[in-house]
PDB file of C-alpha atoms and ligand atoms in Angstrom:
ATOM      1  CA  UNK W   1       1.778   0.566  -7.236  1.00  0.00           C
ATOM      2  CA  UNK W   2       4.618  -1.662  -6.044  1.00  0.00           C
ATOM      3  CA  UNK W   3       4.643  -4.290  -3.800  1.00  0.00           C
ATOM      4  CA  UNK W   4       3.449  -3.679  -0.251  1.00  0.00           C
ATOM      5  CA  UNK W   5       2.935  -5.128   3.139  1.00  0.00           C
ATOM      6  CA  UNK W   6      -0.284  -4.002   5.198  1.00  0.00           C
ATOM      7  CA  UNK W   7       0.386  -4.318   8.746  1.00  0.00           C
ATOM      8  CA  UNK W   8      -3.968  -4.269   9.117  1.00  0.00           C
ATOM      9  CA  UNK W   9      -4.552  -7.407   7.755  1.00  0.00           C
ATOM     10  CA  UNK W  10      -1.109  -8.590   7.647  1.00  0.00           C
ATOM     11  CA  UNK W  11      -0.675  -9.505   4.546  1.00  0.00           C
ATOM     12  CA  UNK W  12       1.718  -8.955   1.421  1.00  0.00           C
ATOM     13  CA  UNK W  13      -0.320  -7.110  -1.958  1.00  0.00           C
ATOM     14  CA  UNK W  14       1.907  -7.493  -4.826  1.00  0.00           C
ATOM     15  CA  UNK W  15       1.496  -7.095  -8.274  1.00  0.00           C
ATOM     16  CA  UNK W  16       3.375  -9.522 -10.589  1.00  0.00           C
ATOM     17  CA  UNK W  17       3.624  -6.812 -13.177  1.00  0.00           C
ATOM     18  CA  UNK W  18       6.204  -5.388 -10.968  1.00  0.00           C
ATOM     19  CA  UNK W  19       8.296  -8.112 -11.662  1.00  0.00           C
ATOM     20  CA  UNK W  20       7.899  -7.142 -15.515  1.00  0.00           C
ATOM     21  CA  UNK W  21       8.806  -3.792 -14.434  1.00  0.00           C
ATOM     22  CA  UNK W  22      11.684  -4.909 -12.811  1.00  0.00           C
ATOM     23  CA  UNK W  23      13.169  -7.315 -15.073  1.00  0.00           C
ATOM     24  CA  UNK W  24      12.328  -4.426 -18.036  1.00  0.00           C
ATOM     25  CA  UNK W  25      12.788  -0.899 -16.833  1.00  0.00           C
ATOM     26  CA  UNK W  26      15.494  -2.159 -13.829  1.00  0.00           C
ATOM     27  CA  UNK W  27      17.536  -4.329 -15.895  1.00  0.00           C
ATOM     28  CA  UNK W  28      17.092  -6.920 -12.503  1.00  0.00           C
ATOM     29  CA  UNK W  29      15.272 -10.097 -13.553  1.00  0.00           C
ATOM     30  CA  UNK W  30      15.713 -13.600 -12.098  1.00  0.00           C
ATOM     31  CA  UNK W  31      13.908 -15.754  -9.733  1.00  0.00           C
ATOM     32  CA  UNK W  32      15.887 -14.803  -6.839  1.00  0.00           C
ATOM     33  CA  UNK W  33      15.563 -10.807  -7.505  1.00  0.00           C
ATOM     34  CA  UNK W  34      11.911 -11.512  -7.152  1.00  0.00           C
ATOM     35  CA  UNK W  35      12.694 -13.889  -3.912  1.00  0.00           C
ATOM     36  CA  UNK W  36      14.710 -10.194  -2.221  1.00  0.00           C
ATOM     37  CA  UNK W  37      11.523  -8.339  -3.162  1.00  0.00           C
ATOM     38  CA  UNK W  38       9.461 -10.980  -1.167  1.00  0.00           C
ATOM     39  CA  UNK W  39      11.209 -11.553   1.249  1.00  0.00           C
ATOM     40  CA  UNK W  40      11.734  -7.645   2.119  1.00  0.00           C
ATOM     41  CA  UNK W  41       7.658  -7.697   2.546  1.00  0.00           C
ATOM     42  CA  UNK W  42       8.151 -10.258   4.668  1.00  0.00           C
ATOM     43  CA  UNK W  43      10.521  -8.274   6.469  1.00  0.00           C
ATOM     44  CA  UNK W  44       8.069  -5.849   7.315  1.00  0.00           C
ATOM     45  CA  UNK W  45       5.623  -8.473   8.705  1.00  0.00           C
ATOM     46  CA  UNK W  46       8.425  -9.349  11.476  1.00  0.00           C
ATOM     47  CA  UNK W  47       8.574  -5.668  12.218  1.00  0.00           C
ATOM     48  CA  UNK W  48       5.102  -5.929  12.782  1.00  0.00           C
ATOM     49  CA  UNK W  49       5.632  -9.081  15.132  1.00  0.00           C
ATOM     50  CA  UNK W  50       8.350  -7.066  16.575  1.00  0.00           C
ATOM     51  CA  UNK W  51       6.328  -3.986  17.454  1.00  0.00           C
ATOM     52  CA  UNK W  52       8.528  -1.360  15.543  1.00  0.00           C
ATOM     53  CA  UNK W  53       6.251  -0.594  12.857  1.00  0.00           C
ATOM     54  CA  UNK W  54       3.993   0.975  15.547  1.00  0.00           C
ATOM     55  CA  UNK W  55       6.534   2.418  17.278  1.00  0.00           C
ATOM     56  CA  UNK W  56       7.333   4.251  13.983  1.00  0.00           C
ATOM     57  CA  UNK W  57       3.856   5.134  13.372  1.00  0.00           C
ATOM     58  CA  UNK W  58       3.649   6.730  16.880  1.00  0.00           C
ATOM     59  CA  UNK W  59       6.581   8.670  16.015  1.00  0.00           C
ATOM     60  CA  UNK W  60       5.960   9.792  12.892  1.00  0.00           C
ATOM     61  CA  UNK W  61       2.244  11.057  14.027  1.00  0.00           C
ATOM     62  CA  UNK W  62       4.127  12.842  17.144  1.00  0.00           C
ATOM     63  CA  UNK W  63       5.814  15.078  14.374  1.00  0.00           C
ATOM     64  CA  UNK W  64       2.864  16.121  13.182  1.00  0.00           C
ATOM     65  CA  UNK W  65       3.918  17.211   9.254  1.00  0.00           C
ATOM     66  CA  UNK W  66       7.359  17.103   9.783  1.00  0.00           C
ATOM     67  CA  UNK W  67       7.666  14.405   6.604  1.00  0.00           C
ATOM     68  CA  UNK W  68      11.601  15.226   6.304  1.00  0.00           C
ATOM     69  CA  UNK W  69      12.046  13.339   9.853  1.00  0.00           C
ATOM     70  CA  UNK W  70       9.614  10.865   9.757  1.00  0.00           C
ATOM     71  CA  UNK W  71      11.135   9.744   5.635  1.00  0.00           C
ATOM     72  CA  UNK W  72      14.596   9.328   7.740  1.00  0.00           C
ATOM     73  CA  UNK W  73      13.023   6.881  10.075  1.00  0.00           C
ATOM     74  CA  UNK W  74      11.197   5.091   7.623  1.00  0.00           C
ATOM     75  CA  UNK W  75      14.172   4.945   5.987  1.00  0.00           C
ATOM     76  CA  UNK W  76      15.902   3.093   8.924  1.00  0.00           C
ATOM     77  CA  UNK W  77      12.509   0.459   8.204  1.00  0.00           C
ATOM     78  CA  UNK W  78      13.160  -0.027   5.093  1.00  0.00           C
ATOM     79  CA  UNK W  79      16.582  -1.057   5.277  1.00  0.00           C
ATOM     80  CA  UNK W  80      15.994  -3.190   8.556  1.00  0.00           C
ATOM     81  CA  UNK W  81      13.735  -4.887   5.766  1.00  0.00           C
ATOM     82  CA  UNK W  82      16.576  -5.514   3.766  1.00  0.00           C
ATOM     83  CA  UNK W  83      18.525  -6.713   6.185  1.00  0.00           C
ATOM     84  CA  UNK W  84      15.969  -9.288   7.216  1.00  0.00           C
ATOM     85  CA  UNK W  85      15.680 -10.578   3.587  1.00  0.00           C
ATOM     86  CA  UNK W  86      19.373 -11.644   3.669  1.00  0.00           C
ATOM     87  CA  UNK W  87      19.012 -13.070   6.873  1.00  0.00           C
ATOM     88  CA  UNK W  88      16.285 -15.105   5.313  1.00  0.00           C
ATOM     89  CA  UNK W  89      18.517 -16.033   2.180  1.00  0.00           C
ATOM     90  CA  UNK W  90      21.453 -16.519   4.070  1.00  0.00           C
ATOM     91  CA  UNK W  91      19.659 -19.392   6.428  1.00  0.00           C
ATOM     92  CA  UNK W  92      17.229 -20.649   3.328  1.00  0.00           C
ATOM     93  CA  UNK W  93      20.727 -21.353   1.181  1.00  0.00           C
ATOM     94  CA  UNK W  94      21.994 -22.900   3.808  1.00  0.00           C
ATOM     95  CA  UNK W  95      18.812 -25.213   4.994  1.00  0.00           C
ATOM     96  CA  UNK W  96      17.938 -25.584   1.149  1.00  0.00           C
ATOM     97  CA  UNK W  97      21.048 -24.317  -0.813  1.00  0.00           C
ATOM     98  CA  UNK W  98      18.989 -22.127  -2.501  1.00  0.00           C
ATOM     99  CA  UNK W  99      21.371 -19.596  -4.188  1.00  0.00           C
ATOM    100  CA  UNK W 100      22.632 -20.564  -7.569  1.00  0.00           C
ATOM    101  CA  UNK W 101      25.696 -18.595  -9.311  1.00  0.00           C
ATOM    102  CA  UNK W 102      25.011 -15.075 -10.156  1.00  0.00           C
ATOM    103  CA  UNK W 103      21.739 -14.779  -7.450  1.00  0.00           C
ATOM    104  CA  UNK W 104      23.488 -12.947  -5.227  1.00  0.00           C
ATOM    105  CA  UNK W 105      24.345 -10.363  -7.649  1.00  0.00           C
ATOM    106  CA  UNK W 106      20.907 -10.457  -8.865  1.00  0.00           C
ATOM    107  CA  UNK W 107      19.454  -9.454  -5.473  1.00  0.00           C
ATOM    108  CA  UNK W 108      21.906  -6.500  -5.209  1.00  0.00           C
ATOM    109  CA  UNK W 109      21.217  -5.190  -8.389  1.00  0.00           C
ATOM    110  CA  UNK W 110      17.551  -5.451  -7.722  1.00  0.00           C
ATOM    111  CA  UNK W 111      18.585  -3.667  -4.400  1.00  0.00           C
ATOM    112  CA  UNK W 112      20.538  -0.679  -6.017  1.00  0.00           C
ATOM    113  CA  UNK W 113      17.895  -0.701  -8.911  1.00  0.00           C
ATOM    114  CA  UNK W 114      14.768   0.247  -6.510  1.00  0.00           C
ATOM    115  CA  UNK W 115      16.844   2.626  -4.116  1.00  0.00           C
ATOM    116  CA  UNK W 116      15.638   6.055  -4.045  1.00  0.00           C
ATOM    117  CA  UNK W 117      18.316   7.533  -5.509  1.00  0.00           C
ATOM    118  CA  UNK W 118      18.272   5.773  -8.875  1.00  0.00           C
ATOM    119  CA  UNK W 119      14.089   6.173  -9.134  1.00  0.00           C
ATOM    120  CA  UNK W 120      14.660   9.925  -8.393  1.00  0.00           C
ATOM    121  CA  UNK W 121      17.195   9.815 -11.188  1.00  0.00           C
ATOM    122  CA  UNK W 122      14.918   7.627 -13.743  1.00  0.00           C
ATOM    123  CA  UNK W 123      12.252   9.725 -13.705  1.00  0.00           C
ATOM    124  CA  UNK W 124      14.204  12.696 -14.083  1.00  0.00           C
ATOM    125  CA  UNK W 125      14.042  14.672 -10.735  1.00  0.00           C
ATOM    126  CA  UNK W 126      17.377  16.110  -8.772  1.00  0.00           C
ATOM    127  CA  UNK W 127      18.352  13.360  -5.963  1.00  0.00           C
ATOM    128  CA  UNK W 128      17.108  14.792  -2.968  1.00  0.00           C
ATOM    129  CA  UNK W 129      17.556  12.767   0.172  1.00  0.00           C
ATOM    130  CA  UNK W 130      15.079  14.224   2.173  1.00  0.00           C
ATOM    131  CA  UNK W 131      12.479  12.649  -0.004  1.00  0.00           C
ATOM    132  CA  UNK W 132      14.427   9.095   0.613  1.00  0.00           C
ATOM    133  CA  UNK W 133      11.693   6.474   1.901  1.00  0.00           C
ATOM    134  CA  UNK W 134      14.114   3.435   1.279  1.00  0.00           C
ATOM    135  CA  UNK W 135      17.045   4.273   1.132  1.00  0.00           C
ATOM    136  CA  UNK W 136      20.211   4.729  -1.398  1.00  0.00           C
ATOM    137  CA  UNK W 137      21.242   2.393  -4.018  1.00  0.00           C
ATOM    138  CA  UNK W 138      24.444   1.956  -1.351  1.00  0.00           C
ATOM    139  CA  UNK W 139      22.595   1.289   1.690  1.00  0.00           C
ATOM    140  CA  UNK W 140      19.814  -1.331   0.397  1.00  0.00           C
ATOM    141  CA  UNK W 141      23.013  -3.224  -1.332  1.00  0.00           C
ATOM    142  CA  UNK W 142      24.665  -2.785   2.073  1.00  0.00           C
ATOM    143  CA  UNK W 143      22.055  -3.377   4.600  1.00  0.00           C
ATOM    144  CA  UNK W 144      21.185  -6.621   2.202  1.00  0.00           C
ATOM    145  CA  UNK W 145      24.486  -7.736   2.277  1.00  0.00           C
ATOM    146  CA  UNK W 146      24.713  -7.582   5.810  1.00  0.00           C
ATOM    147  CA  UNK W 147      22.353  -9.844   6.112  1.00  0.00           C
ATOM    148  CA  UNK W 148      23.518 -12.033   3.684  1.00  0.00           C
ATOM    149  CA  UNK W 149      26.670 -12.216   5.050  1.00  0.00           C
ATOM    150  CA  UNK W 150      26.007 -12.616   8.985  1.00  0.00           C
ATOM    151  CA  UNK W 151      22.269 -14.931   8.574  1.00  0.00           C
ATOM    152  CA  UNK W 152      21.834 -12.861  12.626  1.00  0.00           C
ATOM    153  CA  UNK W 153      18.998 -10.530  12.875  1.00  0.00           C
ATOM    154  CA  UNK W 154      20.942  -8.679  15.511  1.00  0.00           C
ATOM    155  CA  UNK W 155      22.930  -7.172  12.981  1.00  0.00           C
ATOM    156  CA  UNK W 156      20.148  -5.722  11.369  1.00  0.00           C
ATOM    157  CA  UNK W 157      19.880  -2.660  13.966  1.00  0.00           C
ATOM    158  CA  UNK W 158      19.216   0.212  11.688  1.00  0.00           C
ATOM    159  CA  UNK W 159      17.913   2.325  14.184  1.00  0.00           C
ATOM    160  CA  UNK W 160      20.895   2.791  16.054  1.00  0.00           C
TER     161      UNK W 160
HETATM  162 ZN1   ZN P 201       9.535  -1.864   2.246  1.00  0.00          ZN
END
């Protein structure tokens, strides 16, 4: 199973054989790739802080089994998670100037490489967005650079 964040206990499970996996099967190694992946789980923890993980969890129980609406929303989580992990890069580089050449790139393609459009592909199924938990290759590149980019959590409004 990959890495996880369990808003219970909160607390981040992960696996380092994902980081095998990822440097192997996603052609995405490097320090900082594993940094995004991190800091994504972290991500989720400030969600939790911030209340909308069981706001989501409300919602998605209100649906009842309606999983193609409540895979959009956690879509919208996953990216906000994104989102937070370049905020977190963008204020770490400059506290710590943390980002060597090439990291940047190494996040994204770690990004595009777990999207749920390229898994789909890899393991042979049609892409079907309606079965999307986290999001395109495009938007976790996107939603990461945004971060990145602006270092403001503000920006990271996926649910509007
Ligand atoms: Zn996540």
């Amino acid at each position: 199973m990959g890495p996880f964040y369990c808003p219970a206990d909160q607390k981040v499970y992960l696996d380092q054989s994902f980081f095998e996996e990822l440097a192997k099967n996603h052609s995405a190694p490097g320090d900082f790739a594993q940094a995004y992946v991190l800091a994504h789980e972290v991500g989720h923890h400030i969600q939790n802080l911030q209340g909308t993980l069981s706001k989501v969890q409300k919602a998605k129980q209100s649906w009842g089994g309606s999983s193609t609406k409540a895979n959009a929303l956690q879509v919208r989580v996953e990216l906000q998670a994104d989102c937070y992990a370049g905020v977190w890069a963008h204020h770490a580089h400059k506290k710590f100037g943390i980002l060597e050449r090439g990291d940047v790139e190494e996040a994204l393609r770690a990004a595009a490489s777990i999207g749920d459009d390229t898994l789909q592909k890899k393991s042979g199924r049609h892409v079907n967005p309606d079965g999307f938990t986290h999001g395109s290759a495009k938007q976790r590149m996107e939603w990461l650079r945004r971060g990145l980019k602006s270092g403001d959590m503000r920006q990271c409004n996926t649910f509007q």
